[in-house]
mmCIF file with all atom_site columns, C-alpha atoms in Angstrom:
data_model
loop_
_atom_site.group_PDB
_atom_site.id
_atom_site.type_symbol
_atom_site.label_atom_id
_atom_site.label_alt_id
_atom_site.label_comp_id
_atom_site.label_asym_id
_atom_site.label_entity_id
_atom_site.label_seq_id
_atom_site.pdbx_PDB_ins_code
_atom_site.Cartn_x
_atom_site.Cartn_y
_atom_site.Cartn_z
_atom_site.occupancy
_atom_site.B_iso_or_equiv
_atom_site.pdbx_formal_charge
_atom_site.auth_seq_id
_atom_site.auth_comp_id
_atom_site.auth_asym_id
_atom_site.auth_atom_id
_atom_site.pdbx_PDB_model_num
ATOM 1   C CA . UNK A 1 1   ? 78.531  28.333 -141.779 1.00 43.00 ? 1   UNK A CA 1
ATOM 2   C CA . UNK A 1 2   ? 78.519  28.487 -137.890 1.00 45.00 ? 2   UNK A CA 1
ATOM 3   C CA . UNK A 1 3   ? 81.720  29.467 -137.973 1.00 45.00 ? 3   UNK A CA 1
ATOM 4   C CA . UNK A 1 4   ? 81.161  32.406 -140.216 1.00 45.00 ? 4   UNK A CA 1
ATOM 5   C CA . UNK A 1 5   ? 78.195  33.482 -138.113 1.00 44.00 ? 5   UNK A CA 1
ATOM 6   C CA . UNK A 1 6   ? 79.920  32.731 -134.678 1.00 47.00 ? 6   UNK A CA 1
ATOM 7   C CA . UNK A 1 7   ? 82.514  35.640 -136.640 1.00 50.00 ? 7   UNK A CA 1
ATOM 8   C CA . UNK A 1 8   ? 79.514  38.079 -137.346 1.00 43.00 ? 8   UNK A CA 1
ATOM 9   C CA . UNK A 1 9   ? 78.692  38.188 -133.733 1.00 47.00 ? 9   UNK A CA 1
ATOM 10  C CA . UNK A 1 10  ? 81.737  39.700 -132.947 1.00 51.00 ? 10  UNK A CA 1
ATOM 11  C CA . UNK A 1 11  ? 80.800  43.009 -134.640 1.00 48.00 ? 11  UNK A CA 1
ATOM 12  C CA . UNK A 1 12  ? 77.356  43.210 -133.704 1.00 47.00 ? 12  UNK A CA 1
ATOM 13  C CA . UNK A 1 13  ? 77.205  44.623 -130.306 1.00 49.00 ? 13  UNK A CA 1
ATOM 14  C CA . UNK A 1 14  ? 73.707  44.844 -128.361 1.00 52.00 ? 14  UNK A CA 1
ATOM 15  C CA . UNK A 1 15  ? 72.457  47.923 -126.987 1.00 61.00 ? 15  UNK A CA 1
ATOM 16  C CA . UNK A 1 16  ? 75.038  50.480 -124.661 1.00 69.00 ? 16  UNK A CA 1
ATOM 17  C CA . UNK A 1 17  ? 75.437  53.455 -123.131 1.00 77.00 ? 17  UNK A CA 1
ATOM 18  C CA . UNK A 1 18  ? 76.180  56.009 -125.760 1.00 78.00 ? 18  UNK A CA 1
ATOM 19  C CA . UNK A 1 19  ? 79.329  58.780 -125.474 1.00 80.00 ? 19  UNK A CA 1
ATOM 20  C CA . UNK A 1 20  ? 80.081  61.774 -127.405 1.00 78.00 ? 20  UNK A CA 1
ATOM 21  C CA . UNK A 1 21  ? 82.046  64.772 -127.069 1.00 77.00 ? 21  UNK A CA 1
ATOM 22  C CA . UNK A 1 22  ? 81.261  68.276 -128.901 1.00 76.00 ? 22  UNK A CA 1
ATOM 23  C CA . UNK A 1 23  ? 83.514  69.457 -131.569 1.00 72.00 ? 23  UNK A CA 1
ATOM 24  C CA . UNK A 1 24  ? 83.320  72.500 -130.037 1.00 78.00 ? 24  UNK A CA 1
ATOM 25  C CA . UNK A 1 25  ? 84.571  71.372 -126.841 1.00 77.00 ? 25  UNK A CA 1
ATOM 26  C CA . UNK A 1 26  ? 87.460  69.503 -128.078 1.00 75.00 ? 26  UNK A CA 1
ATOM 27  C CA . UNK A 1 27  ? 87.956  72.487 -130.766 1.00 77.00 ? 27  UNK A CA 1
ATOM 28  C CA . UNK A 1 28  ? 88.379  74.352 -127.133 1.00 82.00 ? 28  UNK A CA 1
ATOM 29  C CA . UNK A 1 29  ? 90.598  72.235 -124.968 1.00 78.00 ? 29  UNK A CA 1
ATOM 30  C CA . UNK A 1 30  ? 92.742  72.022 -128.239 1.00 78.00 ? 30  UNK A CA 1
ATOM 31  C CA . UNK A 1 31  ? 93.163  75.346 -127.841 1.00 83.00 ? 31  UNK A CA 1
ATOM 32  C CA . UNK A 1 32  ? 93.527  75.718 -124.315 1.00 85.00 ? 32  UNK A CA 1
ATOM 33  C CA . UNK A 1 33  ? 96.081  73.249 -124.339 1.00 80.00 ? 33  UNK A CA 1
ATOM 34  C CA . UNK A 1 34  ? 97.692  74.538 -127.280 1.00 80.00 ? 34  UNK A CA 1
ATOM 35  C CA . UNK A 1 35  ? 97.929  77.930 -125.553 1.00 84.00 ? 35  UNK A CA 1
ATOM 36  C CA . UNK A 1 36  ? 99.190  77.039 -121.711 1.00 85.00 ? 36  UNK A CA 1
ATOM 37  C CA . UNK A 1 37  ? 101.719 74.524 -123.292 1.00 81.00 ? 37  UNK A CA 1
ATOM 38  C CA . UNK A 1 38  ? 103.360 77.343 -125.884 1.00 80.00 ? 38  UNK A CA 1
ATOM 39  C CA . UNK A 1 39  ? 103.439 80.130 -123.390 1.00 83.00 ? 39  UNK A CA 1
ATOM 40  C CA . UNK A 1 40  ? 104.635 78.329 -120.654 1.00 84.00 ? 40  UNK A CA 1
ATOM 41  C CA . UNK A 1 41  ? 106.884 76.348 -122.799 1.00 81.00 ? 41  UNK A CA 1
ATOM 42  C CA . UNK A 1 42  ? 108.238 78.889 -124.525 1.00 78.00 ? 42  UNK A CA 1
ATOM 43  C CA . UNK A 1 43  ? 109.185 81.092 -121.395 1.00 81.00 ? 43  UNK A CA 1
ATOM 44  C CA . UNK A 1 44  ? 110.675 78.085 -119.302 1.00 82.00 ? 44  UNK A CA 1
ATOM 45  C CA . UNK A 1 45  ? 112.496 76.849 -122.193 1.00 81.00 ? 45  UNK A CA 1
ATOM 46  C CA . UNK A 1 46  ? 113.319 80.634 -122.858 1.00 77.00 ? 46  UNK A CA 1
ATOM 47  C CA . UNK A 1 47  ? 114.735 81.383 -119.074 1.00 79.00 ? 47  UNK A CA 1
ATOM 48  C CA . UNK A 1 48  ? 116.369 77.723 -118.721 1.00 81.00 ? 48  UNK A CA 1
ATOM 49  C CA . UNK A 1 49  ? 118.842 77.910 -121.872 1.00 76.00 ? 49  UNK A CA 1
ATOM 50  C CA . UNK A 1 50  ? 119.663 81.453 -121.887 1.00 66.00 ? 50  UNK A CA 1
ATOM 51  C CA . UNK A 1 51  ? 116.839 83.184 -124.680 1.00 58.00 ? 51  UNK A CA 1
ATOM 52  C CA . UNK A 1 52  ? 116.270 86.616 -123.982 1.00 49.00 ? 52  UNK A CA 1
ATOM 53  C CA . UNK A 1 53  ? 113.706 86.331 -121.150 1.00 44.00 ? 53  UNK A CA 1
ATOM 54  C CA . UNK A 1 54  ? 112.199 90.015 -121.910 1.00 45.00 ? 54  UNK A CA 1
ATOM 55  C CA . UNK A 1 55  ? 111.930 89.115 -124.956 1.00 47.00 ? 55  UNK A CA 1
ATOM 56  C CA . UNK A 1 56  ? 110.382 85.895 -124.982 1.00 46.00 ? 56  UNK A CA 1
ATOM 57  C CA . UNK A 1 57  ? 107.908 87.367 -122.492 1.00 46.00 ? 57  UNK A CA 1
ATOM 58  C CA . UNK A 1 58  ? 106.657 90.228 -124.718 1.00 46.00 ? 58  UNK A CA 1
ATOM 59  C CA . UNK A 1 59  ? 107.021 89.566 -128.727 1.00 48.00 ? 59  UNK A CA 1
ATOM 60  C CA . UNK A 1 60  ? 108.826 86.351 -128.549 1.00 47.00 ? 60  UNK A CA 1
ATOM 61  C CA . UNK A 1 61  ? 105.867 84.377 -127.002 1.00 45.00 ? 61  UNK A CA 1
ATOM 62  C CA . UNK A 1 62  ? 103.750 84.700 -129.955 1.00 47.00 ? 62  UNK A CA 1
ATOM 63  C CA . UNK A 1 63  ? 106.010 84.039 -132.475 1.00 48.00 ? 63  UNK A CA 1
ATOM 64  C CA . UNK A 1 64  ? 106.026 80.247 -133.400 1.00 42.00 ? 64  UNK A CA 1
ATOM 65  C CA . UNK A 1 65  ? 109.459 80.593 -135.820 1.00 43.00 ? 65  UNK A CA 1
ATOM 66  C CA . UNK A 1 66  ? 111.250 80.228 -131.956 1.00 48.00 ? 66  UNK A CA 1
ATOM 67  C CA . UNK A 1 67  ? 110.607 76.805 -132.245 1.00 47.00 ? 67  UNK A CA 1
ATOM 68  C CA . UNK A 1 68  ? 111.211 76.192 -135.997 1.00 56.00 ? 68  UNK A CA 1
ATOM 69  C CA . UNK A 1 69  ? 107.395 76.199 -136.869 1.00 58.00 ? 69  UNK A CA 1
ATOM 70  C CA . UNK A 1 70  ? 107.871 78.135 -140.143 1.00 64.00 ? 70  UNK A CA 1
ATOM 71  C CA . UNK A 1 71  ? 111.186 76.395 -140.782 1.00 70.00 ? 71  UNK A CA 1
ATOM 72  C CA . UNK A 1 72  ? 111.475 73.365 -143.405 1.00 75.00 ? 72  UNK A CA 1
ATOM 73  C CA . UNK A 1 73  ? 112.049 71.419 -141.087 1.00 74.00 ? 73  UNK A CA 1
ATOM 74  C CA . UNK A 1 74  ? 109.136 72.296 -138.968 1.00 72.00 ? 74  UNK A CA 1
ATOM 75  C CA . UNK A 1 75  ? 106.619 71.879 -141.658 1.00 80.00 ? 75  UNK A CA 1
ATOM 76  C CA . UNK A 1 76  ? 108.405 68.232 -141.938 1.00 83.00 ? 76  UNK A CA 1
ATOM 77  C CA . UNK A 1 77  ? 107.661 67.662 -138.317 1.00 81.00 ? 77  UNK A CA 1
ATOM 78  C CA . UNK A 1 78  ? 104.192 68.894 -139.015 1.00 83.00 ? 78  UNK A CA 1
ATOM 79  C CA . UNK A 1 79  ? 103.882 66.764 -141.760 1.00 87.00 ? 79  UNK A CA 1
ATOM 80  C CA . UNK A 1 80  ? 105.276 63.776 -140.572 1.00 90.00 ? 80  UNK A CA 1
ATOM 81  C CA . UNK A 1 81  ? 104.101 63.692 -136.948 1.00 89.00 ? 81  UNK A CA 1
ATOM 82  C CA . UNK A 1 82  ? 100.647 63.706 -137.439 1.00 89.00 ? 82  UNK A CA 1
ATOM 83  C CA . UNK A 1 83  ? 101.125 60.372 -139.990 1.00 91.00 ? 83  UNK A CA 1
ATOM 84  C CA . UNK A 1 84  ? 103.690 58.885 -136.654 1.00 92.00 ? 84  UNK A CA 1
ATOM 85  C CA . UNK A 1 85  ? 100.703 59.175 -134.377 1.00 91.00 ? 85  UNK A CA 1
ATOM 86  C CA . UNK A 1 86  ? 98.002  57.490 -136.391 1.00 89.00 ? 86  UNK A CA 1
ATOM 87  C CA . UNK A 1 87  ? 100.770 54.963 -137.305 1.00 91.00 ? 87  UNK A CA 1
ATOM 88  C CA . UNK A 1 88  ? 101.590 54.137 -133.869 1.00 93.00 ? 88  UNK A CA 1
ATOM 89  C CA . UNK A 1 89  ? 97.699  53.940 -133.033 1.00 90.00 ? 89  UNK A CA 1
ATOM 90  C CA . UNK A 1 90  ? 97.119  51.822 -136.121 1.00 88.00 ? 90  UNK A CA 1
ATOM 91  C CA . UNK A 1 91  ? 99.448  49.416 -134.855 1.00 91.00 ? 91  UNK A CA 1
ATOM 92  C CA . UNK A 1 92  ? 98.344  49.654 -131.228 1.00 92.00 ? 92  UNK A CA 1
ATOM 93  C CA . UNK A 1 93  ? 95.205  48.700 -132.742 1.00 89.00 ? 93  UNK A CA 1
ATOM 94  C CA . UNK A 1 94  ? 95.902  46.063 -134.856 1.00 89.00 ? 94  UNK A CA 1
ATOM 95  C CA . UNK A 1 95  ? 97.523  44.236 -131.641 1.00 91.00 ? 95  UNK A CA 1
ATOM 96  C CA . UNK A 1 96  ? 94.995  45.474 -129.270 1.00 89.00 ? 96  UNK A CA 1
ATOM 97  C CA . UNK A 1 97  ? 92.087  43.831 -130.999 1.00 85.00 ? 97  UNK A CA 1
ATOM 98  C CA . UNK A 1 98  ? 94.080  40.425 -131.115 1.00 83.00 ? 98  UNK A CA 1
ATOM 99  C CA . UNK A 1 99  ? 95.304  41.099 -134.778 1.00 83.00 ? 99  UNK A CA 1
ATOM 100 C CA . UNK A 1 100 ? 92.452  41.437 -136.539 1.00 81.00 ? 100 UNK A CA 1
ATOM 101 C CA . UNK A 1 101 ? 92.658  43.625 -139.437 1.00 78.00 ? 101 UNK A CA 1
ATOM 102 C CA . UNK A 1 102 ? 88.537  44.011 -139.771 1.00 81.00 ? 102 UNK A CA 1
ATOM 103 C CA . UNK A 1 103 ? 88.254  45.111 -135.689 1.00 81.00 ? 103 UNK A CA 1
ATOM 104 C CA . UNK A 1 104 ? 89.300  48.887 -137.427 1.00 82.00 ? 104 UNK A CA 1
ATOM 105 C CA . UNK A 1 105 ? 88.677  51.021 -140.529 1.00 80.00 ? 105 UNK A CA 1
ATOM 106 C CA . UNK A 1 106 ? 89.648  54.129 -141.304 1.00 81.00 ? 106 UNK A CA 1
ATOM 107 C CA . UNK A 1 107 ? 87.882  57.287 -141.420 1.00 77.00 ? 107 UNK A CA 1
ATOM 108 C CA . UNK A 1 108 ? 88.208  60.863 -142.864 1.00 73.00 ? 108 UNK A CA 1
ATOM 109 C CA . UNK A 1 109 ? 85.758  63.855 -143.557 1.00 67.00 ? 109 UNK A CA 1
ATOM 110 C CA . UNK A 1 110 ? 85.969  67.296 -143.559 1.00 62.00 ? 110 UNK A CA 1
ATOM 111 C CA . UNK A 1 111 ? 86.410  67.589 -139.602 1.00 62.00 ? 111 UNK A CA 1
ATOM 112 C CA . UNK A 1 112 ? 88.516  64.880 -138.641 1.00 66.00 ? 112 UNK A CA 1
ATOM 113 C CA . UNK A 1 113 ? 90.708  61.279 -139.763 1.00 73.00 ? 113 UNK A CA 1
ATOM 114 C CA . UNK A 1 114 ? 91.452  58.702 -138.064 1.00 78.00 ? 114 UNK A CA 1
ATOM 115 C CA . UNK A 1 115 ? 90.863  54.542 -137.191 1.00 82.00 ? 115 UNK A CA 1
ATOM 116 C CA . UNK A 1 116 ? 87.573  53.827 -135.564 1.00 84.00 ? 116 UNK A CA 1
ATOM 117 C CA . UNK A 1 117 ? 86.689  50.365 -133.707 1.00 85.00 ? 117 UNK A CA 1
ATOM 118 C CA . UNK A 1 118 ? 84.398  48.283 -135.172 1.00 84.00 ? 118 UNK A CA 1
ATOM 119 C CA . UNK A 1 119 ? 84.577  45.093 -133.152 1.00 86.00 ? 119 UNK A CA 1
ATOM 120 C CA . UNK A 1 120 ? 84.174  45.812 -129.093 1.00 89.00 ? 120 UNK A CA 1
ATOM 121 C CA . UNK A 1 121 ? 87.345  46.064 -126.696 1.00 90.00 ? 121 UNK A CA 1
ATOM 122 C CA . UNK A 1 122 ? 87.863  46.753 -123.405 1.00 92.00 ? 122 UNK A CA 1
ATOM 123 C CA . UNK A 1 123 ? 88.607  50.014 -121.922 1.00 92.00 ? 123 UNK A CA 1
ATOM 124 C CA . UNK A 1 124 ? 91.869  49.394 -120.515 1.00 92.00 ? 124 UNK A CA 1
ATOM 125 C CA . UNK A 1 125 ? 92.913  48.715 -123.649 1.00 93.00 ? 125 UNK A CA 1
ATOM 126 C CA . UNK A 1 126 ? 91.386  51.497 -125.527 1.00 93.00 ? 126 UNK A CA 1
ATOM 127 C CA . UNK A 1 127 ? 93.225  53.468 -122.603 1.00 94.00 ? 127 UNK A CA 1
ATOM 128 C CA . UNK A 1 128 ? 96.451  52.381 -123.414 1.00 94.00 ? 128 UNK A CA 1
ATOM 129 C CA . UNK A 1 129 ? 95.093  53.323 -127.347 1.00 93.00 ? 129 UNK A CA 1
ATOM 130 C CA . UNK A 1 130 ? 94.441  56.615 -126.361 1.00 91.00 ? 130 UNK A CA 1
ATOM 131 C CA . UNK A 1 131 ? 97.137  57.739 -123.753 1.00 93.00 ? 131 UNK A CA 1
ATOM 132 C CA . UNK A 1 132 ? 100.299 55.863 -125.168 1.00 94.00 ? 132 UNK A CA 1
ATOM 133 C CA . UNK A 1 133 ? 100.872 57.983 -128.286 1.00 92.00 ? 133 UNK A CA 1
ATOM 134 C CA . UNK A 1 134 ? 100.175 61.068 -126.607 1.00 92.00 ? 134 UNK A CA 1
ATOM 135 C CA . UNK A 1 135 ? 103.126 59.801 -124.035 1.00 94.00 ? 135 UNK A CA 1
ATOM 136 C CA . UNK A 1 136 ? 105.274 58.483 -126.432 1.00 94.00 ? 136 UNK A CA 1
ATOM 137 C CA . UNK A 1 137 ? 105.384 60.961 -128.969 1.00 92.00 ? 137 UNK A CA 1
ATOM 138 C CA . UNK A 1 138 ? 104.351 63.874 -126.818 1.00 91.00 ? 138 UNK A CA 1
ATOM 139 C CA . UNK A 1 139 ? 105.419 63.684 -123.393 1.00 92.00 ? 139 UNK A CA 1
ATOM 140 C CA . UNK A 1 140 ? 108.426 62.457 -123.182 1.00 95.00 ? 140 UNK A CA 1
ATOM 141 C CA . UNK A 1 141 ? 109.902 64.414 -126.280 1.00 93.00 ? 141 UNK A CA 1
ATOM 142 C CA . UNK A 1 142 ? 109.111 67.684 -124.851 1.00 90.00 ? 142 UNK A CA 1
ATOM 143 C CA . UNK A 1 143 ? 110.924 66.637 -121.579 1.00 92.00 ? 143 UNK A CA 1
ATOM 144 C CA . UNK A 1 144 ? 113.624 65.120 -123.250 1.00 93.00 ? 144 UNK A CA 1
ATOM 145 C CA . UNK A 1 145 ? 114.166 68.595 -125.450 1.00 89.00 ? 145 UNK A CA 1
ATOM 146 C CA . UNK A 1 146 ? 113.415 70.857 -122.548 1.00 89.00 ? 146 UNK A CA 1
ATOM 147 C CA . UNK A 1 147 ? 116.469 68.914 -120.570 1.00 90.00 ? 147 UNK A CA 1
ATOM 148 C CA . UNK A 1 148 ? 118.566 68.844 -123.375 1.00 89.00 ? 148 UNK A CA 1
ATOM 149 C CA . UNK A 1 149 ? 117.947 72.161 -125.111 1.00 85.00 ? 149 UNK A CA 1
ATOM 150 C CA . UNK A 1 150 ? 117.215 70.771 -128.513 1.00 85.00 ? 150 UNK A CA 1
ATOM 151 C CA . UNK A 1 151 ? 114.902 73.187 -129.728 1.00 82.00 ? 151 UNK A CA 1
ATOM 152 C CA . UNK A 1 152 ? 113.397 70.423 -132.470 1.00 84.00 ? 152 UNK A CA 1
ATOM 153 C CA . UNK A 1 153 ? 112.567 67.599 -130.383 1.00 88.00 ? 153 UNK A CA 1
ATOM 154 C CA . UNK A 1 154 ? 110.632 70.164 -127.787 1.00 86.00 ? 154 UNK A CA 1
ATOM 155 C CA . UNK A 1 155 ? 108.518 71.704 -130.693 1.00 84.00 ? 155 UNK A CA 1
ATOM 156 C CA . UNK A 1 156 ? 107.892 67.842 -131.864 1.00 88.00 ? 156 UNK A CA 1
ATOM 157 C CA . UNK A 1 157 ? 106.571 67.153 -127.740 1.00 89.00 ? 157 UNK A CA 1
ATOM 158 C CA . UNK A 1 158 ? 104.580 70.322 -127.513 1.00 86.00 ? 158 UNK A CA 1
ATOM 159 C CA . UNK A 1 159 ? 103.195 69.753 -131.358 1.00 86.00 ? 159 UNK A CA 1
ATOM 160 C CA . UNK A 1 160 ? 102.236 66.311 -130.560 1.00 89.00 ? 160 UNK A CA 1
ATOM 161 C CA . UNK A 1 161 ? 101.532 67.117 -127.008 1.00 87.00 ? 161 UNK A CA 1
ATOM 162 C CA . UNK A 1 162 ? 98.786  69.421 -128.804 1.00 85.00 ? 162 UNK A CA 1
ATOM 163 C CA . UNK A 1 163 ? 97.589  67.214 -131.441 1.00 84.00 ? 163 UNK A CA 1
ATOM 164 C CA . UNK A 1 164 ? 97.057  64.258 -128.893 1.00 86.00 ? 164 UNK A CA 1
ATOM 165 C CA . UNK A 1 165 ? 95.339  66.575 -126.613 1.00 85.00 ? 165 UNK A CA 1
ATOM 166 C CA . UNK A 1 166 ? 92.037  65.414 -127.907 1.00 84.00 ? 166 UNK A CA 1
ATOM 167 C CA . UNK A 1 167 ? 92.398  61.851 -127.022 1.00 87.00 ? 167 UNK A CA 1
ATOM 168 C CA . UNK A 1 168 ? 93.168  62.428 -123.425 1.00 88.00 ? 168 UNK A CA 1
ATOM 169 C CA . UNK A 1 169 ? 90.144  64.704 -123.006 1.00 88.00 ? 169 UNK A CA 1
ATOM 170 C CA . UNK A 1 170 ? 88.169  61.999 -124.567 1.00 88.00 ? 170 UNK A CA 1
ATOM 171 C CA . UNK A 1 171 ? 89.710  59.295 -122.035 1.00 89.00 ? 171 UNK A CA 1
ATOM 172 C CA . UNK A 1 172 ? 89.328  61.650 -118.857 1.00 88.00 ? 172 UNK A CA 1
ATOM 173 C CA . UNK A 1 173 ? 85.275  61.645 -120.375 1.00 87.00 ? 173 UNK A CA 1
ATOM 174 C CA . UNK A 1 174 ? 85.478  57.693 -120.385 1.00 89.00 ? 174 UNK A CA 1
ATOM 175 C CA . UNK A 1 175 ? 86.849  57.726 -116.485 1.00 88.00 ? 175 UNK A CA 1
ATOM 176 C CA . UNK A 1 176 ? 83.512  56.893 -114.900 1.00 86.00 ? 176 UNK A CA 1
ATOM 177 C CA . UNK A 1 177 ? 83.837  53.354 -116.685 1.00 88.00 ? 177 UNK A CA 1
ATOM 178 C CA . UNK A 1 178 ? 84.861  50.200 -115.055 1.00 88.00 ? 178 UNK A CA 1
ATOM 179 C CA . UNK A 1 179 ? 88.053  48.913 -117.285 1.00 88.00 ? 179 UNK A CA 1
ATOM 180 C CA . UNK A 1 180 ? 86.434  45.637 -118.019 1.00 88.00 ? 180 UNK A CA 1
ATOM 181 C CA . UNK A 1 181 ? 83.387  47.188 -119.670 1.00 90.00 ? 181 UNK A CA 1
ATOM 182 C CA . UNK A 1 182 ? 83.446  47.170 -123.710 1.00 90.00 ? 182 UNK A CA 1
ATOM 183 C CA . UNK A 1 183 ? 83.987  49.712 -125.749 1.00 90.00 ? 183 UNK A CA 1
ATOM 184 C CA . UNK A 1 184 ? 83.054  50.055 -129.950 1.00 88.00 ? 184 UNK A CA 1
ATOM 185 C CA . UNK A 1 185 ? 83.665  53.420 -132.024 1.00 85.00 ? 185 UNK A CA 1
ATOM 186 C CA . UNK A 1 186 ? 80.395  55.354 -133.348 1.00 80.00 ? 186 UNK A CA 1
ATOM 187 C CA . UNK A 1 187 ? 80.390  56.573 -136.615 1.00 77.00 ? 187 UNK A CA 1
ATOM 188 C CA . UNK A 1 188 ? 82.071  59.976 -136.049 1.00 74.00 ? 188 UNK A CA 1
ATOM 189 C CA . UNK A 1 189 ? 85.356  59.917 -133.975 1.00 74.00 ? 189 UNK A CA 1
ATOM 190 C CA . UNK A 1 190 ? 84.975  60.392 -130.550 1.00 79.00 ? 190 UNK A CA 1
ATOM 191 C CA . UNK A 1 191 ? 81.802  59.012 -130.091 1.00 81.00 ? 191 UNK A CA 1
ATOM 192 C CA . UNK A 1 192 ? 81.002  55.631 -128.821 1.00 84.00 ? 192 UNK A CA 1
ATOM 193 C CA . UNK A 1 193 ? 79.161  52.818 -127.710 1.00 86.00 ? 193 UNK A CA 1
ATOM 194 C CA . UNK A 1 194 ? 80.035  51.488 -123.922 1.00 88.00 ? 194 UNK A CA 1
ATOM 195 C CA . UNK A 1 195 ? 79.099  47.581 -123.951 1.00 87.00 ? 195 UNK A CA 1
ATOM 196 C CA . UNK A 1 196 ? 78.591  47.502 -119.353 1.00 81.00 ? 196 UNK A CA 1
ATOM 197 C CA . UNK A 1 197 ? 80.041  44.327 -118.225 1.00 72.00 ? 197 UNK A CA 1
ATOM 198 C CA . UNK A 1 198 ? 77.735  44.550 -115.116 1.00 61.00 ? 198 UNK A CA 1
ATOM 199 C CA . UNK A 1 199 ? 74.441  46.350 -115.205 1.00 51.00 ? 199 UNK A CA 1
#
């Protein structure tokens, strides 16, 4: 019995510092992001391997089919990159917590999906949670296409580059916190509880 309760206490956190971020604001620097990434993407990427640069500069900028968007194969990327990220996260998770399956659940309504914390972690490692994907699956592709000229892998960077935007806004909001104070999701994704380590 003690152990079962000594268990409990793990998921019951005491009272924190609560964080949120608007849905409008993140609906914004989605957008923003979305927007300074495509253009200047699309016109470096454009003037580096050879596109027409008028082109690109007047129509071409606005037209997502230059990087496969409207392609099969870009709705596969769209499809499966989205499911890549929360896999990766899901995982980063699941070790993160010290593999324990109950420290996450899922979530999903009309606004947003994802894994939420249940059981308090650090913030470096809900740092590494938050920025690693966006590196991984974002980051580097898009410099790895943009060297290479492979016109898929740099739509997959600035598509996940976009999608993962979100997350680093929410860590840059979390930057005033020490690393070894606790962190535990709210009910709605990006929200949270911050557990101080010192007060």
């Amino acid at each position: 019995m003690d152990t079962k309760d000594k268990r409990l206490e793990e998921y019951i956190h005491p009272e924190g510092m609560e964080v949120r971020v608007g849905r409008s604001r993140m609906a914004a620097v989605a957008f923003l992001t979305m927007l300074i990434i495509t253009v200047i993407g699309a016109l470096s990427y454009g003037s580096i391997w050879g596109r027409d640069l008028d082109y690109q500069s007047g129509y071409g900028v606005g037209q997502a089919d230059d990087f496969e968007a409207f392609s099969l194969s870009g709705l596969v990327i769209m499809i499966f990159c989205p499911l890549a990220y929360l896999l990766l996260q899901s995982v980063l998770y699941y070790w993160l917590s010290g593999k324990d399956h109950h420290a996450i659940h899922w979530n999903m309504n009309w606004n947003s999906w994802g894994f939420l914390l249940r059981k308090p972690m650090p913030l470096k490692y809900y740092r590494v949670i938050l920025l690693l994907p966006f590196c991984i699956m974002g980051v580097l592709p898009l410099i790895h296409g943009f060297c290479m000229g492979n016109e898929m892998i740099f739509f997959i960077g600035i598509f996940c580059m976009v999608g993962g935007s979100g997350d680093c806004y929410y860590c840059w909001k979390l930057r005033s916190f020490s690393d070894n104070d606790k962190i535990v999701d709210g009910e709605k994704p990006f929200s949270a509880t911050i557990i101080k380590e010192t007060y």
